[in-house]
Coordinates of C-alpha atoms in Angstrom, one line a residue:
M311 CA 97.5 86.4 113.4
E312 CA 99.8 89.4 114.3
I313 CA 103.4 89.7 113.0
T314 CA 105.2 91.4 116.1
R315 CA 108.3 93.2 116.6
R316 CA 110.6 94.6 119.1
D317 CA 113.2 97.4 118.5
K318 CA 116.9 96.3 118.3
K319 CA 119.9 98.4 118.9
N320 CA 123.4 98.3 117.5
A321 CA 122.3 96.6 114.3
N322 CA 125.1 96.2 111.7
E323 CA 124.2 98.4 108.9
E324 CA 126.4 97.1 106.0
D325 CA 124.8 97.1 102.6
D326 CA 125.6 93.6 101.4
N327 CA 122.3 92.3 99.8
K328 CA 123.8 88.8 99.9
I329 CA 123.8 89.2 103.8
I330 CA 120.5 88.8 105.7
Y331 CA 119.9 90.9 108.8
L332 CA 118.6 89.5 112.2
G333 CA 119.0 91.4 115.4
P334 CA 122.8 91.8 116.1
F335 CA 123.7 88.9 113.7
I336 CA 124.7 89.1 110.1
G337 CA 124.4 85.9 108.2
V338 CA 122.3 83.8 106.0
H339 CA 119.2 81.6 107.3
E340 CA 119.4 77.9 106.7
V341 CA 116.4 76.6 104.8
S342 CA 117.0 74.1 102.1
S343 CA 115.6 75.1 98.9
G344 CA 114.1 72.6 96.6
P345 CA 112.6 69.2 97.4
A346 CA 113.8 67.4 100.6
A347 CA 116.8 65.0 100.2
E348 CA 114.8 62.1 101.7
G349 CA 117.5 60.0 102.0
G350 CA 120.2 58.6 104.2
F351 CA 122.7 61.5 104.3
I352 CA 124.7 64.2 103.1
R353 CA 126.8 62.3 100.8
F354 CA 123.8 62.6 98.5
V355 CA 123.7 66.3 98.8
F356 CA 126.2 68.4 96.6
G357 CA 127.0 71.9 96.6
C358 CA 127.0 72.6 100.3
H359 CA 129.9 74.7 101.4
K360 CA 129.5 73.6 105.1
S361 CA 131.4 70.5 106.7
H362 CA 129.2 67.5 107.2
N363 CA 131.4 66.0 109.9
G364 CA 130.1 66.0 113.4
Y365 CA 126.4 64.9 112.4
I366 CA 125.1 61.7 114.4
A367 CA 122.1 60.1 113.0
A368 CA 119.4 60.2 115.7
E369 CA 118.7 56.5 115.3
T370 CA 122.2 55.4 116.3
F371 CA 123.0 58.3 118.8
T372 CA 124.3 56.8 122.3
L373 CA 125.5 57.9 125.5
N374 CA 129.2 57.5 124.3
H375 CA 128.5 60.2 121.6
L376 CA 128.5 62.9 124.4
P377 CA 131.7 64.4 125.5
S378 CA 133.0 62.4 128.6
R379 CA 132.0 64.9 131.0
Y380 CA 128.4 65.0 129.8
R381 CA 128.0 61.2 129.7
D382 CA 125.1 61.4 131.9
H383 CA 122.1 59.2 131.7
E384 CA 119.5 61.9 132.2
L385 CA 121.0 64.2 129.7
F386 CA 120.9 61.5 127.4
Q387 CA 117.1 60.9 128.0
L388 CA 116.6 64.7 127.6
I389 CA 118.1 64.7 124.2
Q390 CA 116.1 61.7 123.3
V391 CA 113.0 63.4 124.3
I392 CA 113.9 66.5 121.9
S393 CA 114.8 64.2 119.3
F394 CA 111.4 62.4 119.4
L395 CA 109.7 65.9 119.3
T396 CA 111.7 67.0 116.3
V397 CA 109.9 67.1 112.8
R398 CA 110.8 68.1 109.2
V399 CA 108.9 71.0 108.1
D400 CA 108.2 71.1 104.3
V401 CA 106.5 74.4 102.7
S402 CA 105.3 74.4 99.1
Y403 CA 104.2 78.0 98.8
T404 CA 105.4 81.6 99.5
S405 CA 103.0 84.1 100.8
N406 CA 102.4 87.4 99.0
K407 CA 102.6 88.9 102.3
R408 CA 106.2 88.2 103.1
P409 CA 107.9 91.6 103.4
V410 CA 110.4 92.6 100.6
Y411 CA 113.1 93.8 103.3
Y412 CA 113.7 93.5 106.9
E413 CA 112.1 96.4 108.7
G414 CA 114.3 99.6 108.6
T415 CA 116.8 98.1 106.1
T416 CA 117.4 97.3 102.5
R417 CA 118.3 93.7 103.1
P418 CA 116.0 91.2 101.4
Y419 CA 113.8 89.2 103.6
P420 CA 114.1 85.4 103.0
Y421 CA 112.2 84.2 99.7
S422 CA 110.6 87.6 99.3
E423 CA 111.7 87.1 95.5
E424 CA 109.4 84.1 95.4
R425 CA 106.3 85.5 96.7
G426 CA 103.2 84.1 95.3
Q427 CA 105.2 81.1 93.7
T428 CA 104.7 77.4 94.6
K429 CA 108.4 76.3 95.3
C430 CA 109.3 73.7 97.9
R431 CA 111.6 74.5 100.7
T432 CA 112.4 72.4 103.9
G433 CA 113.2 73.4 107.6
T434 CA 113.0 71.9 110.9
G435 CA 110.5 72.1 113.9
R436 CA 109.6 70.8 117.2
V437 CA 106.3 69.6 118.5
G438 CA 104.9 71.8 121.2
T439 CA 101.5 71.8 123.0
V440 CA 99.1 69.0 122.1
W441 CA 95.4 69.1 122.2
R442 CA 93.1 66.1 121.8
Y443 CA 89.4 66.3 120.9
T444 CA 86.9 63.6 121.4
E445 CA 83.2 63.0 120.7
K446 CA 82.4 65.0 123.8
D447 CA 83.9 68.1 122.4
N448 CA 81.7 67.9 119.6
R449 CA 84.4 69.7 117.5
S450 CA 85.1 68.5 113.8
C451 CA 88.6 68.1 112.7
V452 CA 89.9 71.1 110.5
C453 CA 92.0 69.2 108.1
S454 CA 91.4 69.5 104.5
S455 CA 90.1 65.9 104.1
C456 CA 87.6 66.7 107.0
K457 CA 86.4 70.0 105.8
N458 CA 85.3 68.3 102.5
S459 CA 83.8 65.5 104.0
P460 CA 80.2 65.0 105.1
T461 CA 81.6 62.9 108.2
P462 CA 84.3 64.8 109.4
K463 CA 86.5 63.2 112.2
K464 CA 85.6 64.1 115.8
E465 CA 88.5 62.3 117.4
W466 CA 91.6 64.2 116.2
G467 CA 94.5 66.2 117.7
L468 CA 95.8 69.7 117.2
I469 CA 99.6 70.1 117.4
R470 CA 101.4 73.3 118.0
V471 CA 104.8 73.0 116.0
I472 CA 107.5 75.6 116.8
T473 CA 109.8 76.5 114.1
A474 CA 111.4 79.6 112.5
V475 CA 109.1 82.4 111.0
H476 CA 111.5 82.6 107.9
V477 CA 110.5 79.0 107.3
V478 CA 106.8 79.5 107.7
Y479 CA 105.8 83.1 107.5
D480 CA 102.0 83.2 107.8
K481 CA 98.9 81.4 107.5
D482 CA 98.9 81.5 103.7
E483 CA 102.1 79.3 104.1
A484 CA 100.9 77.2 107.0
L485 CA 98.1 76.1 104.7
H486 CA 100.8 74.8 102.3
A487 CA 103.0 73.1 105.0
V488 CA 103.3 69.8 106.3
C489 CA 105.4 68.4 109.0
R490 CA 107.0 64.7 108.7
F491 CA 107.2 63.0 112.2
G492 CA 109.7 60.5 113.1
F493 CA 111.9 60.6 109.9
N494 CA 114.7 58.8 111.7
S495 CA 115.9 56.5 109.0
I496 CA 114.8 55.7 105.3
Q497 CA 112.8 52.9 106.6
S498 CA 110.8 55.1 108.7
P499 CA 106.7 55.2 108.0
E500 CA 105.7 58.5 106.5
I501 CA 103.9 60.1 109.4
I502 CA 102.7 63.4 107.9
M503 CA 100.7 66.3 109.8
E504 CA 98.9 68.8 107.9
G505 CA 99.3 72.5 108.5
V506 CA 96.1 74.3 109.1
D507 CA 96.9 77.8 110.7
M508 CA 99.4 80.0 112.1
E509 CA 99.1 80.5 115.9
R510 CA 101.8 83.0 116.3
A511 CA 104.5 84.6 114.5
D512 CA 107.4 87.0 115.5
V513 CA 109.8 88.4 113.1
T514 CA 112.1 89.9 115.7
D515 CA 112.5 86.5 117.6
D516 CA 112.4 84.5 114.3
R517 CA 109.8 82.1 115.7
C518 CA 106.3 80.9 114.8
H519 CA 103.8 78.6 116.0
L520 CA 102.4 76.4 113.2
S521 CA 99.1 74.5 113.9
C522 CA 99.1 70.9 112.4
V523 CA 96.4 68.2 112.7
T524 CA 96.6 64.3 113.0
H525 CA 94.1 61.7 113.4
D526 CA 96.6 59.3 115.3
L527 CA 95.6 59.4 118.8
E528 CA 98.1 57.1 119.9
L529 CA 100.6 59.5 118.4
L530 CA 99.2 62.2 120.4
D531 CA 99.5 60.5 123.7
R532 CA 103.1 59.4 122.9
M533 CA 103.9 63.3 122.1
R534 CA 102.3 64.2 125.4
K535 CA 104.1 61.7 127.3
N536 CA 107.5 62.7 126.1
W537 CA 106.7 66.4 126.8
S538 CA 105.9 65.7 130.4
R539 CA 109.3 63.9 130.6
Y540 CA 111.3 67.1 129.8
P541 CA 110.7 69.4 132.7
P542 CA 112.1 67.1 135.5
L543 CA 115.0 65.8 133.3
H544 CA 115.9 69.6 132.5
A545 CA 115.8 70.6 136.2
K546 CA 118.1 67.6 137.0
V547 CA 120.5 68.3 134.2
C548 CA 120.6 72.1 135.2
K549 CA 121.5 71.0 138.8
K550 CA 124.4 68.7 137.7
F551 CA 126.0 71.0 135.1
D552 CA 125.9 74.5 136.5
T553 CA 129.4 75.9 136.1
P554 CA 130.3 78.8 133.7
D555 CA 132.2 76.2 131.6
D556 CA 129.3 74.1 130.9
K557 CA 128.5 75.3 127.6
L558 CA 127.4 72.3 125.8
T559 CA 125.0 72.9 122.7
V560 CA 122.8 70.2 121.3
I561 CA 120.8 70.6 118.0
V562 CA 118.4 68.1 116.5
S563 CA 117.6 68.7 112.8
H564 CA 116.9 67.7 109.3
P565 CA 119.8 69.0 107.4
H566 CA 119.1 69.2 103.8
G567 CA 115.7 67.6 104.4
C568 CA 117.6 64.3 105.1
I569 CA 116.8 62.0 108.1
K570 CA 117.2 63.2 111.6
Y571 CA 120.6 64.2 113.1
I572 CA 122.0 65.1 116.3
S573 CA 124.9 67.7 116.5
L574 CA 127.0 68.8 119.5
G575 CA 129.2 71.8 120.1
V576 CA 129.6 74.6 122.6
W577 CA 128.0 78.1 122.6
A578 CA 130.5 81.1 122.1
I579 CA 128.4 84.3 122.4
R580 CA 125.3 85.2 124.6
E581 CA 123.5 88.6 123.9
E582 CA 120.6 89.7 125.9
R583 CA 117.8 91.1 124.0
G584 CA 115.4 92.6 126.5
E585 CA 113.1 90.6 128.9
S586 CA 109.9 88.5 128.8
S587 CA 109.5 89.5 132.4
P588 CA 111.5 91.1 135.2
G589 CA 114.6 88.9 135.7
H590 CA 113.8 86.8 132.8
P591 CA 115.9 88.0 129.8
Y592 CA 115.6 87.1 126.3
A593 CA 118.9 86.0 124.7
T594 CA 120.4 84.9 121.3
Y595 CA 123.4 82.6 121.1
T596 CA 126.2 81.7 118.7
Y597 CA 127.6 78.3 118.7
N598 CA 129.7 75.7 116.6
A599 CA 127.1 72.7 116.8
P600 CA 126.9 71.7 113.1
T601 CA 124.1 72.8 111.0
C602 CA 123.2 73.0 107.3
P603 CA 120.4 74.2 105.1
G604 CA 117.4 72.6 106.4
S605 CA 118.2 73.1 110.1
S606 CA 116.5 76.5 110.3
G607 CA 113.8 76.1 113.0
A608 CA 115.6 73.4 115.0
T609 CA 115.6 73.4 118.7
V610 CA 118.9 74.5 120.3
Y611 CA 119.4 73.0 123.6
I612 CA 121.8 75.4 125.7
M613 CA 123.4 74.0 128.8
G614 CA 122.7 76.2 131.6
R615 CA 119.7 77.9 130.3
K616 CA 116.9 77.6 133.1
W617 CA 114.0 78.1 131.1
G618 CA 112.3 74.7 129.9
L619 CA 111.4 73.7 126.5
W620 CA 108.6 76.0 126.0
Y621 CA 110.3 79.2 124.6
N622 CA 113.6 77.7 123.9
Q623 CA 116.2 79.3 121.4
I624 CA 115.7 77.8 117.8
H625 CA 118.3 77.8 115.2
S626 CA 118.2 80.6 112.7
G627 CA 121.2 80.8 110.5
Y628 CA 125.0 81.1 109.8
N629 CA 127.2 84.1 110.3
G630 CA 130.3 82.8 108.4
T631 CA 132.1 81.9 111.5
N632 CA 129.4 80.3 113.8
N633 CA 125.8 79.5 113.8
F634 CA 123.2 81.6 115.6
S635 CA 119.8 81.3 117.2
G636 CA 116.7 83.2 117.3
N637 CA 115.6 85.1 120.4
G638 CA 114.4 83.0 123.4
C639 CA 113.8 83.0 127.1
D640 CA 117.1 82.4 129.0

């Protein structure tokens, strides 16, 4: 697993160690430290300086929660797809390989002071690609139970979960990570996917691909079906809302590790940070859609962004005025 970086320009060089450096942005990442809140919402969470107004429980989200211009059934379905694919990411270990500082700065890298320690933290992620293995593949499941079993499962699934690299840094942390799927209410069944590997990690983009395992084949099929719904819905929404004023921003996350919430806002600043290929820029965004600690790694749906769900922006932090994303294709 390789940690990759790209050079950044015009970085702010202030020397406040309480401020974390991320490309052109100055701010703090939004991981929730300690055990997840587990409950129904933020009234149970004390000490958070951010407003908790504007969050809508995913389970109760309706078309009428959207601003009047955007009360469109296909946009609503698209948000439901993102919500379905969203997971809570829990990590119980901090790798000794985390850098002490961001490269070329004296600013501490998140959780570098906890390297080698078993402390809990929580973020958000989203299901990406799904692979299903059957008896025909003759490939044993790689989860911890199957590795220690004389009869490992041959029917199983490998799931790529996309989140922020400051949430899960490398394979050492991936092996101590779990993703809770479908945590929409306090009555939701506890569906846990075990972390088994780190497929990709990019500090510059603040993005990683965490590999997880499940034996629930029906769940895998539901994930695939929802993933396949996204591209046509996204294409239709982009055609309907294509003016410069269409700056709707939607985030689905697990603030404070609580149940799944949807927050709405608008984006304010877009900054290009190189290209993925000619004519396809990388970009970061700032926006006012509500987030809290625990929202790091959440999918950020930017209205008008033409790329699909694959290399979207993900939530990274808060700069004191607005929230900001990591790098993604635009």
